[in-house]
Coordinates of C-alpha atoms in Angstrom, one line a residue:
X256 CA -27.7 -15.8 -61.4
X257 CA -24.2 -17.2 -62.5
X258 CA -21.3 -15.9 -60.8
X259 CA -18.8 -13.7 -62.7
X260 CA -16.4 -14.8 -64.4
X261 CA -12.8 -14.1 -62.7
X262 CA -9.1 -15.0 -63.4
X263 CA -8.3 -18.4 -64.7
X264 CA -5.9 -20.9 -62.4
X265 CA -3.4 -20.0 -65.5
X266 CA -3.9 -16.4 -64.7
X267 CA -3.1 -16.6 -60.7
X268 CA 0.0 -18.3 -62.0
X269 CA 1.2 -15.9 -64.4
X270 CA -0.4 -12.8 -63.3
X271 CA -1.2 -10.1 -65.7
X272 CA 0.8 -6.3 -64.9
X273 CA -3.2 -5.6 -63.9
X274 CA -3.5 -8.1 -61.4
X275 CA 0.1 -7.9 -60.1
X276 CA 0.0 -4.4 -60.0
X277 CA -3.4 -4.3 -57.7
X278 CA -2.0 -7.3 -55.4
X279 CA 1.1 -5.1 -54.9
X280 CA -1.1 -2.0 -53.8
X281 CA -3.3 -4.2 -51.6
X282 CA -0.5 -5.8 -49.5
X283 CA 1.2 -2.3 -49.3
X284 CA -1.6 -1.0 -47.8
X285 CA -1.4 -4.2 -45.5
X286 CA 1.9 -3.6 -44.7
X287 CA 1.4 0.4 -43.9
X288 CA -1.4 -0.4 -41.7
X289 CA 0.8 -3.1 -39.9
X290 CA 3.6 -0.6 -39.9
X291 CA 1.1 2.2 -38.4
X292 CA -0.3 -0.9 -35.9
X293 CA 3.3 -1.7 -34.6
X294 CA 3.9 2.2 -34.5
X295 CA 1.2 2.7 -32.2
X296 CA 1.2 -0.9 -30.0
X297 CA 5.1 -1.3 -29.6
X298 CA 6.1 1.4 -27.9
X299 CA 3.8 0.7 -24.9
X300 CA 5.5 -2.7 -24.8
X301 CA 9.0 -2.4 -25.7
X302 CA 9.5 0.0 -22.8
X303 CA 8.1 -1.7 -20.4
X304 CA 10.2 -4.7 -20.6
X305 CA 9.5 -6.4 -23.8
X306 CA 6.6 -8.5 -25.3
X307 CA 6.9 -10.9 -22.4
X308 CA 7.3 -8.9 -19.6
X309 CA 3.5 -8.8 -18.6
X310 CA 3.6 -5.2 -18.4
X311 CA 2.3 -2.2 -20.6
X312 CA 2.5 1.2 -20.5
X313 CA -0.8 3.2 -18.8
X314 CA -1.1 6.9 -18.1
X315 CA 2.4 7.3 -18.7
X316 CA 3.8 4.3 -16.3
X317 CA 4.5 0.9 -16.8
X318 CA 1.8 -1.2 -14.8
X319 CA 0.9 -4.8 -15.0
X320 CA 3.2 -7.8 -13.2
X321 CA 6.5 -9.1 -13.2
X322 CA 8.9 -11.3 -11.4
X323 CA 11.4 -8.9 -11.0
X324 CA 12.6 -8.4 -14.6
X325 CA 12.0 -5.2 -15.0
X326 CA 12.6 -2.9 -12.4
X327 CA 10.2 -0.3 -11.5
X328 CA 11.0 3.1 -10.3
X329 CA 9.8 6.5 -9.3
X330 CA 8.3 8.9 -12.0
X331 CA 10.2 11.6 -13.2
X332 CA 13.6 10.3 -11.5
X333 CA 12.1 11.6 -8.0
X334 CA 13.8 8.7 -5.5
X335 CA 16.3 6.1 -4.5
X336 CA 15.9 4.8 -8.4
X337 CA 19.2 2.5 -7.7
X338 CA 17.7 0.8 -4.6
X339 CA 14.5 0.3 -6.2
X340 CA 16.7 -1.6 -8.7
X341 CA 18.5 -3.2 -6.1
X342 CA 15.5 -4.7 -4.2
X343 CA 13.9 -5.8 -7.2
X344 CA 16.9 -7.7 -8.2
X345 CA 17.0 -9.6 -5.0
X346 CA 13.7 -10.6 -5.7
X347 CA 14.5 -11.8 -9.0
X348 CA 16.9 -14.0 -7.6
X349 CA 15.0 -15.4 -5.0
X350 CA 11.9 -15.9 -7.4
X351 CA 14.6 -17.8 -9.2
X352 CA 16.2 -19.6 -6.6
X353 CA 12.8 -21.1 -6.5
X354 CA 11.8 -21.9 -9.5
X355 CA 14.6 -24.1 -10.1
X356 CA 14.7 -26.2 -6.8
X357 CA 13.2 -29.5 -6.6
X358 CA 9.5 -28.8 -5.0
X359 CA 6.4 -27.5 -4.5
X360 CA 5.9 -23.4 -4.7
X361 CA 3.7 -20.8 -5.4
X362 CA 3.2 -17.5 -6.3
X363 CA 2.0 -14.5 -4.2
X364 CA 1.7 -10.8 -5.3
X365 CA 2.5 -7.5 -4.2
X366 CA -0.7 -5.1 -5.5
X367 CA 1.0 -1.3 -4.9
X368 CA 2.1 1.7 -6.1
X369 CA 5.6 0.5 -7.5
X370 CA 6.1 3.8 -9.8
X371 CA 5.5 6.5 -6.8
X372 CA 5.1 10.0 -7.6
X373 CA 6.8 12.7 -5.0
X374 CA 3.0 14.4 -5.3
X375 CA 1.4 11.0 -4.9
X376 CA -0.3 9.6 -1.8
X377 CA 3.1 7.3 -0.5
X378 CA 6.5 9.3 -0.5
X379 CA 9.1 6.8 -2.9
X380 CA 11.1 6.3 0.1
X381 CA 7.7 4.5 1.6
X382 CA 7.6 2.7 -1.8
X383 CA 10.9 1.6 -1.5
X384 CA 10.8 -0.2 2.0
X385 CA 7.3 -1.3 1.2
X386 CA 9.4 -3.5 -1.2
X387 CA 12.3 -4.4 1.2
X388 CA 9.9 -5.1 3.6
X389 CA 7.9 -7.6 1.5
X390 CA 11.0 -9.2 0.4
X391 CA 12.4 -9.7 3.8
X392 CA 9.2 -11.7 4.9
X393 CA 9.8 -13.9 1.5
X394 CA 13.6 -14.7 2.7
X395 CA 12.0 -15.4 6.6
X396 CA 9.9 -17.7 4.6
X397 CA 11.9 -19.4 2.2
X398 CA 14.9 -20.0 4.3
X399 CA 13.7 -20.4 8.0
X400 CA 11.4 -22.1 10.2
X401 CA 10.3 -18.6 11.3
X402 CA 6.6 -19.4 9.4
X403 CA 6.2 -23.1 9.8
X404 CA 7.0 -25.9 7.8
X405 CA 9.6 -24.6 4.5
X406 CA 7.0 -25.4 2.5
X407 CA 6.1 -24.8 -0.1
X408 CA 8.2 -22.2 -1.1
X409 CA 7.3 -18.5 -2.6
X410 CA 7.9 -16.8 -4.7
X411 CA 7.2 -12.7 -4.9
X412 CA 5.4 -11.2 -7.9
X413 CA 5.4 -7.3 -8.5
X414 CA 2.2 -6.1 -9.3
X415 CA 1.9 -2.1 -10.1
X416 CA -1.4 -0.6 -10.1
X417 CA -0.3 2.7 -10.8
X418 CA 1.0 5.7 -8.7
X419 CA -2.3 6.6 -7.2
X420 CA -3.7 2.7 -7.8
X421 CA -6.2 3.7 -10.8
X422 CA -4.5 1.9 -13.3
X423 CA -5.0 -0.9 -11.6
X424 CA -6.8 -3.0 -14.3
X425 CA -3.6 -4.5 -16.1
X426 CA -2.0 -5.9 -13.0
X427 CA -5.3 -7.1 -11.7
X428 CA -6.3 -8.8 -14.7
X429 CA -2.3 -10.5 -15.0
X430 CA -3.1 -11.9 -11.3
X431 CA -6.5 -13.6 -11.8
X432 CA -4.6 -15.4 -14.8
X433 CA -1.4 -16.1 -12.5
X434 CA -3.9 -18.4 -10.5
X435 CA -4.2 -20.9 -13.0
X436 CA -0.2 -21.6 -13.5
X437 CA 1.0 -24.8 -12.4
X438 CA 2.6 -23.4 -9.7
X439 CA -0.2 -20.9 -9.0
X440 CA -0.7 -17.8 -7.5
X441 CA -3.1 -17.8 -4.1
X442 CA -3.2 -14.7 -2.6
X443 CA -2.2 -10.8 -2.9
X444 CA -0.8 -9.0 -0.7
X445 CA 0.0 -4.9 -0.4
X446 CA -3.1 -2.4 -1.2
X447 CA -0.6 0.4 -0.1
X448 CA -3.8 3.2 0.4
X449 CA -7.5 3.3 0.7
X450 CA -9.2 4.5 -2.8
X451 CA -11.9 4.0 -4.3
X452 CA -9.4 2.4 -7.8
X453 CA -8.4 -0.3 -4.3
X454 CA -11.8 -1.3 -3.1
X455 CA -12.6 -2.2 -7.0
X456 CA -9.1 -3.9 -7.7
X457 CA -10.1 -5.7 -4.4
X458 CA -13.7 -6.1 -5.7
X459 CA -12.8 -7.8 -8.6
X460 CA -10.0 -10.3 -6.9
X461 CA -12.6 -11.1 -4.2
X462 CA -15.2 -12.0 -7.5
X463 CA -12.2 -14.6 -8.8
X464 CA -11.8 -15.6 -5.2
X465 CA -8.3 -14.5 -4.7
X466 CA -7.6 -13.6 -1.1
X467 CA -6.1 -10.5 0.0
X468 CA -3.8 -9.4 2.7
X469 CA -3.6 -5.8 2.7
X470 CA -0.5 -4.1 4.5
X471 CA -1.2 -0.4 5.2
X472 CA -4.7 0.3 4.0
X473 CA -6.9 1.1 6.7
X474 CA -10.5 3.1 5.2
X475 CA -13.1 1.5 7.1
X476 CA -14.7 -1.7 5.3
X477 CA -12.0 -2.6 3.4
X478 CA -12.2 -6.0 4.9
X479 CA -13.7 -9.0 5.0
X480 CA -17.4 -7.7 5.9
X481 CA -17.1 -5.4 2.5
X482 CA -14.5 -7.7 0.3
X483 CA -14.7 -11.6 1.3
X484 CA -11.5 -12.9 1.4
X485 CA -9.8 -10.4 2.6
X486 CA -7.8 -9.2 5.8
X487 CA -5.4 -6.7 6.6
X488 CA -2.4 -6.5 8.9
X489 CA -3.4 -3.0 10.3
X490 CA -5.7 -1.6 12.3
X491 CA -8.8 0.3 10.8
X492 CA -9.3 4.1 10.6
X493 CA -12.2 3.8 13.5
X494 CA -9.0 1.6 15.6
X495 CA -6.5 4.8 15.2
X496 CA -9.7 7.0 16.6
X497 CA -10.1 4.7 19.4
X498 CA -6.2 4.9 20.4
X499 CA -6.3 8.8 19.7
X500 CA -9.3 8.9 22.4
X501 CA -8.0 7.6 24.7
X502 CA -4.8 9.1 24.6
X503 CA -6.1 12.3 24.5
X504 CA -8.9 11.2 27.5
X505 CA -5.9 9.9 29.6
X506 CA -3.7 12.9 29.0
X507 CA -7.1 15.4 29.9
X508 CA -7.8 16.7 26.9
X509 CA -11.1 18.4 26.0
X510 CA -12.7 17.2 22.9
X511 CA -15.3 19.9 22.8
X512 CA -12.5 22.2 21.8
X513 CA -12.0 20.6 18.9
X514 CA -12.0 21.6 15.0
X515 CA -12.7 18.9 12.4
X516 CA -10.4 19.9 9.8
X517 CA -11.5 17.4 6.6
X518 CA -10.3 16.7 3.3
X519 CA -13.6 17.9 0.6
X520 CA -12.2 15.7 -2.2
X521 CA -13.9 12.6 -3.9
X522 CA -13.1 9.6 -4.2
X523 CA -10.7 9.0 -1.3
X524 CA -11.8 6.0 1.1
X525 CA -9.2 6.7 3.6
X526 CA -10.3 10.3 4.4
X527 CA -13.8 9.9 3.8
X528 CA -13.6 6.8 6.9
X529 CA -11.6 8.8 9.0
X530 CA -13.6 11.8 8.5
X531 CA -16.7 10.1 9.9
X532 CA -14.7 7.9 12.7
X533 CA -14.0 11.3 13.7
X534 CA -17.2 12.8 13.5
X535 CA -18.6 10.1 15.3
X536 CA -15.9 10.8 18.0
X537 CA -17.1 14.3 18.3
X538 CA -20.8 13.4 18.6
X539 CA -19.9 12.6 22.1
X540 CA -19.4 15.9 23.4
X541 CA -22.2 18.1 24.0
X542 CA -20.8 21.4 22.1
X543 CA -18.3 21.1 19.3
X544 CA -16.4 23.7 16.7
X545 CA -17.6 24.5 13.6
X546 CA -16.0 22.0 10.8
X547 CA -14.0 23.0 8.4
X548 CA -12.7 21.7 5.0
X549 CA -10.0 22.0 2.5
X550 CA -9.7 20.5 -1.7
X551 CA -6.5 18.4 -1.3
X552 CA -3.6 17.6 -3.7
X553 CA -2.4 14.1 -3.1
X554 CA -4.4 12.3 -5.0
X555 CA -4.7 14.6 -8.0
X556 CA -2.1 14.8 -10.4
X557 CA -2.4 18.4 -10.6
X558 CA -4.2 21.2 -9.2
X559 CA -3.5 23.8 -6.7
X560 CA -2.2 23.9 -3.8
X561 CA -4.6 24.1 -0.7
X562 CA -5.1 27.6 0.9
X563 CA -5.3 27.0 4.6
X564 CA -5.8 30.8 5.6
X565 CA -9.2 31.1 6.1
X566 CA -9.1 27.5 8.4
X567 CA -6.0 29.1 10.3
X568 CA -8.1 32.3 10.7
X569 CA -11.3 30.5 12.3
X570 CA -8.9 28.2 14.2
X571 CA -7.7 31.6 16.2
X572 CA -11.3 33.3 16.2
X573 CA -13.1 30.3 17.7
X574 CA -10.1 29.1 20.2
X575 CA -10.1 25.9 19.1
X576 CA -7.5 23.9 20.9
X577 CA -7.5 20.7 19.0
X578 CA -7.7 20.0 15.2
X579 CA -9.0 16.9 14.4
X580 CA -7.0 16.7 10.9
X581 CA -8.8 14.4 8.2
X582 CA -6.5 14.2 5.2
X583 CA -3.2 12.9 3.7
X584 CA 0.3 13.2 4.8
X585 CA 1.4 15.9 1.8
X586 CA -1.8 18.1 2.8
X587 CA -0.8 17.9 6.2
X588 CA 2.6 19.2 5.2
X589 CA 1.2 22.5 3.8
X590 CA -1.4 22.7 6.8
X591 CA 1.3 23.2 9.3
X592 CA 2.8 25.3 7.4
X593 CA -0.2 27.5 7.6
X594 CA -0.1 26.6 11.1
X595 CA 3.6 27.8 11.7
X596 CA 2.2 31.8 10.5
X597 CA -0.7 31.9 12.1
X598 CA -1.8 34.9 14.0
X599 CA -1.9 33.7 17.5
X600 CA 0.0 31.1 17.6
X601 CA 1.8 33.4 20.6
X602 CA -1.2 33.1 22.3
X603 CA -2.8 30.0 21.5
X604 CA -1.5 26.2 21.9
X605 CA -2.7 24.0 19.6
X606 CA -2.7 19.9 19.2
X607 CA -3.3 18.6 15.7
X608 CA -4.6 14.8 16.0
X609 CA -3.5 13.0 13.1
X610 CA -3.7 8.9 11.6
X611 CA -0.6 8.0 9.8
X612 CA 1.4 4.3 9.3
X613 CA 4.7 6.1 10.6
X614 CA 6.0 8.9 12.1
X615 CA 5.2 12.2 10.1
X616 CA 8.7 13.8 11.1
X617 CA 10.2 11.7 8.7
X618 CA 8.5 13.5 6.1
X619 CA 8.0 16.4 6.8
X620 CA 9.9 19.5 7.6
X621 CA 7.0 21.2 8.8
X622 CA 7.0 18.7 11.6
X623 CA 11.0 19.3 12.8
X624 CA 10.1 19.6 16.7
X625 CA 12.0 22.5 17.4
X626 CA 9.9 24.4 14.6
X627 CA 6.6 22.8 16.5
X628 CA 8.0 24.2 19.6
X629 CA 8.1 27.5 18.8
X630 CA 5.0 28.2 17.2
X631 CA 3.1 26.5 19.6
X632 CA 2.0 23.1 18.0
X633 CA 1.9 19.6 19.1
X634 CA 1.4 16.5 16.9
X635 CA -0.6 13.9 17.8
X636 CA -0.1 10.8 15.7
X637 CA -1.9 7.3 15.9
X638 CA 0.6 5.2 14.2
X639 CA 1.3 1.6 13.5
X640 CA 5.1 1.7 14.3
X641 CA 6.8 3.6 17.4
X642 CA 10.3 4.3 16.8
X643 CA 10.9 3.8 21.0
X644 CA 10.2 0.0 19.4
X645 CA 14.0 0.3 18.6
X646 CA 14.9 1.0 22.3
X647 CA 16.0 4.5 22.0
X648 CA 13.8 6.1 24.5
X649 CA 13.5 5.8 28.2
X650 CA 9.8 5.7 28.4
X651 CA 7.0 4.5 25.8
X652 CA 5.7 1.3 24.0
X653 CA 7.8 -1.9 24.7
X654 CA 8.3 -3.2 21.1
X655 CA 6.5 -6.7 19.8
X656 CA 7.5 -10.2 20.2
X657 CA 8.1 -10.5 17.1
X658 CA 9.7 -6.9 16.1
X659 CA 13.2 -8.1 17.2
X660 CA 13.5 -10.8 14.8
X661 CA 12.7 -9.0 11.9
X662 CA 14.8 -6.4 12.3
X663 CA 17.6 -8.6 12.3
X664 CA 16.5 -10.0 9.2
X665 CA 16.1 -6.7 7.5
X666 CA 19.5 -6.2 8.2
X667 CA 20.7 -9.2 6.8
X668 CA 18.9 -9.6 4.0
X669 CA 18.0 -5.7 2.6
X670 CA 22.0 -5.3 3.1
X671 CA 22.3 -1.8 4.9
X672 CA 25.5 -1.3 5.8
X673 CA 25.0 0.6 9.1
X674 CA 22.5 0.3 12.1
X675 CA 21.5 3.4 11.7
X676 CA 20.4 2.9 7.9
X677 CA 18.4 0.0 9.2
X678 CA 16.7 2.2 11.6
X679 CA 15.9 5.2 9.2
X680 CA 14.2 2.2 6.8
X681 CA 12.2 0.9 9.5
X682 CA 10.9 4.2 11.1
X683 CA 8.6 4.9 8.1
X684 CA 6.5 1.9 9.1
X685 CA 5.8 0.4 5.5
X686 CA 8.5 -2.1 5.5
X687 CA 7.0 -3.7 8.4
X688 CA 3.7 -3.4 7.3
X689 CA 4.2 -5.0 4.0
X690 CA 6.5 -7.5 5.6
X691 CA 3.5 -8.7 8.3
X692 CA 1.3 -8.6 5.2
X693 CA 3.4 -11.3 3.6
X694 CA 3.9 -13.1 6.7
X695 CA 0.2 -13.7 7.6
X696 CA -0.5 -14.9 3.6
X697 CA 2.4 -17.3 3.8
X698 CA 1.3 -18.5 7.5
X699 CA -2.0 -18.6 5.7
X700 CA -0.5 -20.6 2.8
X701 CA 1.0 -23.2 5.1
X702 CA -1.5 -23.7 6.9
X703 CA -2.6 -27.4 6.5
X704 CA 0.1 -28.4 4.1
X705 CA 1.3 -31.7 5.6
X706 CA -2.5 -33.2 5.1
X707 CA -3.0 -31.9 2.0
X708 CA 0.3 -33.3 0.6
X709 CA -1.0 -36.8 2.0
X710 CA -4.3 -36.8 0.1
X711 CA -2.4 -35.5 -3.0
X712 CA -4.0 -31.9 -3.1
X713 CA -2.3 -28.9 -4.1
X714 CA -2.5 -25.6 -2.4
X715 CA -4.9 -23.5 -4.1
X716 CA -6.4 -19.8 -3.3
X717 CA -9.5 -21.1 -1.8
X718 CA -7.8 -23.1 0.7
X719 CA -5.8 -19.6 1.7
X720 CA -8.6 -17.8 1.7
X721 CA -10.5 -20.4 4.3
X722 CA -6.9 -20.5 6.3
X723 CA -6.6 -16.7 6.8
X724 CA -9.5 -16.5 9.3
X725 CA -8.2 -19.3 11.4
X726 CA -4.4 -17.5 12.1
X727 CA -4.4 -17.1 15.6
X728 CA -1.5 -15.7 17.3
X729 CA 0.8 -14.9 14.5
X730 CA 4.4 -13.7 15.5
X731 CA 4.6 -10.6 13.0
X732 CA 7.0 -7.3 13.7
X733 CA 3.6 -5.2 14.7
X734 CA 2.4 -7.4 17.0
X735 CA 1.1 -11.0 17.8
X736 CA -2.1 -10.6 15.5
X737 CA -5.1 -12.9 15.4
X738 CA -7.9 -12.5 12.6
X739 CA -11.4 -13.6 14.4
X740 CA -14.7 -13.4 12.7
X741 CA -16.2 -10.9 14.9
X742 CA -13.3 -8.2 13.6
X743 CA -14.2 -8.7 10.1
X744 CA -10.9 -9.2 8.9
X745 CA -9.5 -6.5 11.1
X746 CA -6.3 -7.5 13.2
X747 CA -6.8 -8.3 17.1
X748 CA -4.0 -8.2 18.9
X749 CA -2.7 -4.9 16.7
X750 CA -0.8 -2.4 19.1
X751 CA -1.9 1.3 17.8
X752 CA 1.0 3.4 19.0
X753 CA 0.0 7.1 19.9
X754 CA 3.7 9.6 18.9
X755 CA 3.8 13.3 20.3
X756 CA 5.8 15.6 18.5
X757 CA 7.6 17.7 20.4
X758 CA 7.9 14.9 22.7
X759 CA 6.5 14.8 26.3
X760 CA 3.4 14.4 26.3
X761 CA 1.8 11.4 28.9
X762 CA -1.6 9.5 27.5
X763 CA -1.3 5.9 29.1
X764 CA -0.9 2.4 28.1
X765 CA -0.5 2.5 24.3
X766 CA -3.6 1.0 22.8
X767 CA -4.3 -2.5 21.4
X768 CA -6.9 -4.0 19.5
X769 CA -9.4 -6.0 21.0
X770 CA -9.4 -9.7 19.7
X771 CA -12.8 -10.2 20.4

């Protein structure tokens, strides 16, 4: 069957009104549904930065990666918005710094919450020395001998997965292509909390061999055992149970008088591990409290607020001298509030045992010593980072090796004007946590670089990832860590400070990882 006949080449050329007229209709329907297109896709772009910027706009935050550019900041103006600018512009000009010397470099992340939420599972102020902390180890790096041999150089990428880390998937995916630049990127540091969004953004850079130093998340398995290629600078959930023990042991304290107070919410790696580090804790005695649990906020974006009565009412009709608190650091806030009004605290002393990367008094008023005093409550917190580190206190944990020298470089390169502004970013414990993270990746990093430059070879994520479990002995500000294969990826070496709140209490030698 012929075809039908249609317009001549005469007729294309000089078009008919017909023709002309349904051409016209056609591309302004084109043109509307590019228009509605751009309406809908620019937005989620242009805000974050631009068309280049590598970032795009998720859940209402911009997530994704960037050198700096574009400065990210807490949601809903809660925060230090103007140091979160400032750091990220030191960044910027470091990451450019590099990029136009004469040599070698590469590219690490920083996989964290970067748009915090004052609701969310790390406080902006965390956020914020997370950043100066990770920036300080790049300066270390890049302009001392402090690591090893200068090179190659690094620069710091900003990854954002997100305020609670479940938009994750933009950044992620930005990384794994980041590895494949000329100057490529080998390894990711940060994973600021234990979720289950984490353990799949780790999941997937493990599958595209991408190794991982985390800072400050410490759920049980996420390490190498669960996530090959990866390590982390702090110690685990079941470490901060073991230094809680035998504080608590030491100090003669009576475990069987203890409530197991737990956070009911899924998915939430971090409590779920401590929750059962404790549990197995409490399996050692021969007669234990009921258990108790709570539907916590932190990681929801809404919801209501815990109601802690009924848990403050058994904790006075059992006598429970100990609470074994499994949850995050804004539940705990509301807990002792419950704790401050309830009805025999006259009577009846109580310890709450609690995991936390720095001191909770920072963050919480609930925890103001003089208000713990009088309603009868101590804190006991297994911490990575003691303020007595700064030499404040008469008594308590002798800092690191290698604490002393980053502090000075904090101070020099993060710009506080005073001592004690130094101090109050440090006590928090993410800035050194997130500096160690960087400092183990770039030790990593370095690691064999003189041979590989004499048989021609670049530095690529697989050689990182085989150099992390050989660091032995590395000087960071949390102690002189070693990564051996029978700790999984876990840190030996890793000082787990114990902090009482009031103050006062004795519980020995301040515990340390084992390296074997």
């Amino acid at each position: 069957m012929p075809l039908s006949p249609g317009p001549s080449d005469e007729a294309w050329q000089n078009p008919p009104r017909r023709w002309l007229r349904v051409s016209l209709l056609v591309a302004g329907a084109g043109a509307a549904g590019f228009l509605a297109f751009l309406a809908f896709v620019l937005p989620e772009r242009l805000d974050c930065g631009g068309w280049g910027s590598g970032l795009t706009r998720e859940g209402g935050e911009c997530v994704g990666v960037t050198d700096g550019s574009y400065a990210f900041a807490p949601l809903d103006g809660a925060g230090p918005a103007a140091e979160f600018a400032d750091v990220q512009k030191l960044i910027k000009a470091e990451n450019d710094r590099v990029a136009a010397a004469d040599t070698e470099y590469v590219k690490v992340g920083l996989l964290a919450t970067l748009t915090p939420a004052e609701n969310g599972p790390l406080a902006p102020q965390r956020v914020l020395h997370a950043l100066q902390g990770a920036y300080t180890a790049q300066m270390r790096a890049n302009h001392t001998a402090d690591m090893g041999d200068k090179q190659p150089l690094v620069q710091l990428h900003l990854a954002n997965a997100g305020s609670r880390h479940e938009t994750w998937e933009p950044a992620v995916e930005r990384l794994v292509a980041m590895a494949g630049d000329e100057s490529p990127l080998v390894a990711v540091v940060g994973l600021s909390i234990s979720t289950e969004a984490s353990q799949a953004a780790a999941e997937e850079l493990a599958a595209h061999e991408i190794p991982i130093v985390a800072s400050s998340a410490s759920a049980d398995g996420l390490n190498m055992r669960m996530r090959d290629g990866m390590i982390r600078v702090t110690g685990s959930n079941t470490d901060f149970v073991n230094a809680l023990e035998r504080h608590v042991r030491a100090a003669g304290g009576d475990l069987s008088r203890a409530m197991l107070v737990s956070d009911r919410n899924d998915p939430d790696l971090h409590v779920a591990t401590l929750t059962d580090a404790f549990a197995r804790l409490l399996e050692q005695e021969d007669d234990v409290m009921p258990r108790k649990s709570f539907s916590g906020t932190t990681l929801r974006s809404s919801g209501p607020v815990s109601l802690f009565r009924p848990i403050t009412d058994s904790i006075c009709g059992t006598g429970a001298e100990m609470v074994l608190f499994s949850g995050r650091t804004g539940d705990l806030h509301a807990f002792l509030e419950a704790l401050h009004v309830r009805d025999c605290r006259a009577q009846q002393p109580l310890s709450v045992l609690f995991v936390e990367t720095g001191p909770v008094e920072d963050v919480s008023a609930a925890a103001r010593p003089d208000r713990l005093e009088e309603n009868g409550i101590t804190i006991v917190q297994a911490s990575a980072m003691d303020p007595q580190w700064f030499g404040e206190e008469d008594a308590g944990s002798p800092a690191p090796n290698g604490f002393e020298h980053f502090h000075l470089a904090f101070a020099e390169h993060v710009g506080h004007r005073t001592e004690a502004q130094v101090k109050a970013a440090l006590r928090d414990g993410y800035a050194v946590a997130n500096h160690d993270a960087m400092y183990a990746a770039v030790r990593a990093i370095r690691t064999g670089h003189g041979e590989r430059q004499e048989r021609g070879e670049p530095t690529t994520p697989a050689g990182v990832r085989e150099a992390l479990f050989r660091l032995e002995n590395v000087q960071a500000a949390s102690g002189t860590l070693s990564f051996p294969e029978e700790r999984g990826g876990d840190p030996g070496g890793k000082p787990l400070p114990v902090i009482e709140l009031p103050a006062g209490g004795a519980g020995g030698e301040t515990y340390v990882t084992p390296v074997r």
